[in-house]
mmCIF file of C-alpha atoms in Angstrom:
data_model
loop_
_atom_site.group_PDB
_atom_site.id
_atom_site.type_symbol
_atom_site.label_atom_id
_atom_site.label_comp_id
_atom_site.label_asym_id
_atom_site.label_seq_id
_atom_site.Cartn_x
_atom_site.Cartn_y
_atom_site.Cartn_z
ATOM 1 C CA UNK A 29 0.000 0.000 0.000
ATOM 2 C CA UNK A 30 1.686 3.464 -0.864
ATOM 3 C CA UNK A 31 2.120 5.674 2.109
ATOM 4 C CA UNK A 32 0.516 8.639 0.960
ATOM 5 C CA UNK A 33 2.004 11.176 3.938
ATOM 6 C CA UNK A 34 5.725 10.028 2.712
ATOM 7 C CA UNK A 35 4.778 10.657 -0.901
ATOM 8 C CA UNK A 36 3.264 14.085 -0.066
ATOM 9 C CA UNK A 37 6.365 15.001 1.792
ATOM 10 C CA UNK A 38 8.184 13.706 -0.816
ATOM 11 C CA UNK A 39 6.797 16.110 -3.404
ATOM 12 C CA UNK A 40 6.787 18.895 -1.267
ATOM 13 C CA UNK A 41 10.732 17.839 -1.185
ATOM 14 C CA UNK A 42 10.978 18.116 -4.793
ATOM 15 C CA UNK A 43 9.018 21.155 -4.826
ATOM 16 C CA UNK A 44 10.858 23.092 -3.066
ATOM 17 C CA UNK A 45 14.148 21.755 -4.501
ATOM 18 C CA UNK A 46 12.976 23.177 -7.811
ATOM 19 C CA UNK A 47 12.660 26.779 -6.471
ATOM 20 C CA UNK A 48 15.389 29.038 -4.547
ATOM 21 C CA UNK A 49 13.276 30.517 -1.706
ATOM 22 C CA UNK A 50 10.096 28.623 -1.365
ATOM 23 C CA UNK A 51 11.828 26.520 1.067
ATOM 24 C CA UNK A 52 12.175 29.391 3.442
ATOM 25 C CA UNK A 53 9.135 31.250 3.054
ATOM 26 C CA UNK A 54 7.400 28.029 3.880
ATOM 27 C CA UNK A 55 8.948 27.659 7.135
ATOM 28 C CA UNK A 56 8.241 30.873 8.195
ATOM 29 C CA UNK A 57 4.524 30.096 8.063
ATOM 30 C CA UNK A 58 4.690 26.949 8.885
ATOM 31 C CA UNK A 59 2.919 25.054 10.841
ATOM 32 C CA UNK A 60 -0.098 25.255 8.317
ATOM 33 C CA UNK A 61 -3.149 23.577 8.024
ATOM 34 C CA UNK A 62 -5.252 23.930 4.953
ATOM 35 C CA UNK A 63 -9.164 22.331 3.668
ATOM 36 C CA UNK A 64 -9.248 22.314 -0.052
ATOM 37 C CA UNK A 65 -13.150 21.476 -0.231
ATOM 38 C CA UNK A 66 -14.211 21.231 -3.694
ATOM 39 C CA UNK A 67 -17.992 20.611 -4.595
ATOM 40 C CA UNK A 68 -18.833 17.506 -4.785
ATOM 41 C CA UNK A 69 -15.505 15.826 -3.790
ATOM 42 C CA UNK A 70 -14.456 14.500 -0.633
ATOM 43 C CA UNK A 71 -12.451 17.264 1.650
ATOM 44 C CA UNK A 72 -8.539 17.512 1.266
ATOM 45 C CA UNK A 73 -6.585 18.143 4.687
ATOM 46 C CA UNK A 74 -3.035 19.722 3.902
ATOM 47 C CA UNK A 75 -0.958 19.945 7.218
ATOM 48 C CA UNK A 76 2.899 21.754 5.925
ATOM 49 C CA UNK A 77 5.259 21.599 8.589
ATOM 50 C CA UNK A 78 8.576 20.867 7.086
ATOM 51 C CA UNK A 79 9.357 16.964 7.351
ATOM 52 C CA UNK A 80 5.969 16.429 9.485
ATOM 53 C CA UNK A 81 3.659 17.366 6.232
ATOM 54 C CA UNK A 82 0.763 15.291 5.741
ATOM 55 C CA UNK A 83 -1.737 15.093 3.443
ATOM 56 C CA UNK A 84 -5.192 13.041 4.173
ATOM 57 C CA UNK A 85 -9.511 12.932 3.913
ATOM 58 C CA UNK A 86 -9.710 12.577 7.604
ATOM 59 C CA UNK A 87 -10.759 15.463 9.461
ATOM 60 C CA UNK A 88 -7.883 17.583 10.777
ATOM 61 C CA UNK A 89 -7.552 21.129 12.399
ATOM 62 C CA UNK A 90 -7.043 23.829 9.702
ATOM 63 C CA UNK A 91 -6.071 27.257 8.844
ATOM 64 C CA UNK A 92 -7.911 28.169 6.056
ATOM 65 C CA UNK A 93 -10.881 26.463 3.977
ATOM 66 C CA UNK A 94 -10.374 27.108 0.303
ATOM 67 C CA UNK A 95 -13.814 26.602 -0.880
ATOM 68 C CA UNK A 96 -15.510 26.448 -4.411
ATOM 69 C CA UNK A 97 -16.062 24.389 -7.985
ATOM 70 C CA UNK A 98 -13.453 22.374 -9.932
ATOM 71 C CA UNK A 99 -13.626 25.177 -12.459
ATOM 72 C CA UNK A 100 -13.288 27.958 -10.106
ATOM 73 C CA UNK A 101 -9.953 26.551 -8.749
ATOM 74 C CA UNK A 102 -8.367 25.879 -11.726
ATOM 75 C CA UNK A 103 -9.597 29.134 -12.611
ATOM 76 C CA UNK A 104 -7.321 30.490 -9.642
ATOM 77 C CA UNK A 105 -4.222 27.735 -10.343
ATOM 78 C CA UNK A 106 -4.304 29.283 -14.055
ATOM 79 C CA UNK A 107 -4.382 33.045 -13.269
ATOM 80 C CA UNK A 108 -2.204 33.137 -10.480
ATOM 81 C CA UNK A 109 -4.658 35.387 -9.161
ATOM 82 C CA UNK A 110 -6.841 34.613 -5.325
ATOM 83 C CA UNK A 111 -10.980 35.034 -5.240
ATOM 84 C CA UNK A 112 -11.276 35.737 -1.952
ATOM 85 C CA UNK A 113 -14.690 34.555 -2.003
ATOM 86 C CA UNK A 114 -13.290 31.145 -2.069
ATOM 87 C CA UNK A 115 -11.527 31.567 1.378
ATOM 88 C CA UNK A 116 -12.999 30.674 4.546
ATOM 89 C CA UNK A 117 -10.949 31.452 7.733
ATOM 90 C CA UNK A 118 -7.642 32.914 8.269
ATOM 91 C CA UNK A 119 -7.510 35.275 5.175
ATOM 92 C CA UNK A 120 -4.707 37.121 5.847
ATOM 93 C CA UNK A 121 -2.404 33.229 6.211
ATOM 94 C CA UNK A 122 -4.260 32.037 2.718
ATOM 95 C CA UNK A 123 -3.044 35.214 0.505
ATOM 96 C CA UNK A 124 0.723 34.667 2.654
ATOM 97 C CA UNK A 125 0.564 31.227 1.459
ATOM 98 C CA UNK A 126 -0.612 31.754 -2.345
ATOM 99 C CA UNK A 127 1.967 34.467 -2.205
ATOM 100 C CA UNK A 128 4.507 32.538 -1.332
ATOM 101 C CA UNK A 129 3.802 29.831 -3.740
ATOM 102 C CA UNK A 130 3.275 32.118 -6.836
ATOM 103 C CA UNK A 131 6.307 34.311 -5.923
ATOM 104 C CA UNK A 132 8.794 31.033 -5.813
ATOM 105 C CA UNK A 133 9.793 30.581 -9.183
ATOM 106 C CA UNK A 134 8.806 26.643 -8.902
ATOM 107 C CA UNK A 135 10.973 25.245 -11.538
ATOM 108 C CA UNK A 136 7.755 23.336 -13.501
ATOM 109 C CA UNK A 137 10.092 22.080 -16.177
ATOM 110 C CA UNK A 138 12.326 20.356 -13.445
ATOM 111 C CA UNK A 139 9.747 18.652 -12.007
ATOM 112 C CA UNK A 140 8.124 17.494 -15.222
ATOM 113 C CA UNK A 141 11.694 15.824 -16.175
ATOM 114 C CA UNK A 142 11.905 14.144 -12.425
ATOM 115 C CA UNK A 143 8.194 13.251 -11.996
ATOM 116 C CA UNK A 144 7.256 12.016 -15.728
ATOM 117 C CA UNK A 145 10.783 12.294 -18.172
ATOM 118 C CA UNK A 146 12.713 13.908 -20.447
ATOM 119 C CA UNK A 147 10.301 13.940 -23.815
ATOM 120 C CA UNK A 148 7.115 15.037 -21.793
ATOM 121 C CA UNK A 149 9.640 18.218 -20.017
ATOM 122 C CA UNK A 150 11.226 18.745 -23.531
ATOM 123 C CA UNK A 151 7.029 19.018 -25.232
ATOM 124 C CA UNK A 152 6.437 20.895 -22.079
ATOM 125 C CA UNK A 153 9.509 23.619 -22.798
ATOM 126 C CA UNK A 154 8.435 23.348 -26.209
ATOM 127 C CA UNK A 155 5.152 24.704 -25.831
ATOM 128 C CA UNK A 156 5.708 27.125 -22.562
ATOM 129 C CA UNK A 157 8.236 28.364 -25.404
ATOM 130 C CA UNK A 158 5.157 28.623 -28.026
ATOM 131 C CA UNK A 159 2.604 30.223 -26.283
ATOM 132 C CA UNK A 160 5.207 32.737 -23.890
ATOM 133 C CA UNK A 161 6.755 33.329 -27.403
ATOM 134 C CA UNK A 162 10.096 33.741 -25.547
ATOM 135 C CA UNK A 163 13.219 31.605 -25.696
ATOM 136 C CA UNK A 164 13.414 31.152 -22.389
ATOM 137 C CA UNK A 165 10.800 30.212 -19.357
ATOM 138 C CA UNK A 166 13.132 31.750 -16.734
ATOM 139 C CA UNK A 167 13.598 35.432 -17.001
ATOM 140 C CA UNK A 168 16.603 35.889 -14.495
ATOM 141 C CA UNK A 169 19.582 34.703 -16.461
ATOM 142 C CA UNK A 170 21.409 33.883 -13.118
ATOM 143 C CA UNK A 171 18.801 31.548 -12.100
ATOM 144 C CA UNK A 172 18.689 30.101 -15.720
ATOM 145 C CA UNK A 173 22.410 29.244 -15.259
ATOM 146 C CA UNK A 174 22.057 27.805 -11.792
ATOM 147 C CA UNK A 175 19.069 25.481 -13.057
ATOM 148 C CA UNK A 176 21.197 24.322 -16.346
ATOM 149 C CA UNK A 177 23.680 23.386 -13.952
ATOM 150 C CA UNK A 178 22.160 21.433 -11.495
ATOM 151 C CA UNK A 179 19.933 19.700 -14.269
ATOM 152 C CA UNK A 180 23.415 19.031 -16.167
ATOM 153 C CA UNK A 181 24.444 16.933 -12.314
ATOM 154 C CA UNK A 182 21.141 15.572 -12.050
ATOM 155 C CA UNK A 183 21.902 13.977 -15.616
ATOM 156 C CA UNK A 184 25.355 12.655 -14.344
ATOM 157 C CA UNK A 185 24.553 11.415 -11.620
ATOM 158 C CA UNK A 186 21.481 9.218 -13.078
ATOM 159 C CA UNK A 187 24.457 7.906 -15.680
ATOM 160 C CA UNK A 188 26.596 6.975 -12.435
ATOM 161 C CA UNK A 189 23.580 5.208 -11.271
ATOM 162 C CA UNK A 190 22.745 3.555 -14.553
ATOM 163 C CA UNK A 191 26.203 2.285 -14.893
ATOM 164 C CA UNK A 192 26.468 1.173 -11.147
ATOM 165 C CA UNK A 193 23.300 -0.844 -12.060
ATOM 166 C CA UNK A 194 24.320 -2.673 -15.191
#
């Protein structure tokens, strides 16, 4: 049976290995608890609090309620931008958190290579490329740098392990 609180923290992990401060701006609101109720689904419980995150259906103590339709949320997820109609409780910790998350620079691209492979991150470049119209998805060229590098020893080492394993 898959443990889903070490897979959650797992990706939380990964996502904030793909970004320079989210790490940090996480654990200065952390301990967080968070509902994700959407209609006609079963209530999400997110707990983040560094290495004890958690992520269940059963009822736990919580922040904030984000509230609303399937559509509305994705609605949210693609503009970047908060309804506050769709939060329920501590306002003021929900736009902190969304903040923090938006304002990251979450490496998408990195996380598309480590969670589903190279072809699906190269058609995701591709079309981030296509529709931004830009050759790059990363503005700062520092940052762009940093990420080619550790993406060039994330390649080396999975040759190491490749070879270790034939």
């Amino acid at each position: 049976m898959i443990n889903i609180k070490s897979g959650f923290n797992k990706l939380l992990k990964d996502v904030e290995e793909s970004s320079p401060n989210l790490k940090s701006a996480l654990k200065e609101i952390a301990p967080i608890g968070i509902c994700i109720s959407i209609e006609g689904h079963k209530k999400i419980y997110l707990i983040i609090d560094g290495d004890d995150s958690d992520i269940t259906f059963q009822q736990q103590n919580y922040d904030f309620e984000i509230k609303g339709t399937l559509i509305e949320l994705l609605r949210v997820l693609a503009s970047g931008k908060v309804n506050k109609n769709l939060i329920y409780g501590d306002s003021e910790l929900a736009i902190v958190f969304f903040n923090a998350i938006y304002k990251s620079n979450i490496d998408l691209i990195y996380l598309i290579d480590k969670y589903f492979g190279n072809l699906t991150a190269v058609f995701t470049y591709a079309i981030v490329n296509k529709i931004f119209g830009s050759s790059e998805v990363y503005s700062d060229e520092k940052q762009r740098k940093l990420r080619k590098r550790l993406r060039d020893v994330a390649i080396r080492i999975d040759r190491i392990e490749a070879l270790k394993s034939s």
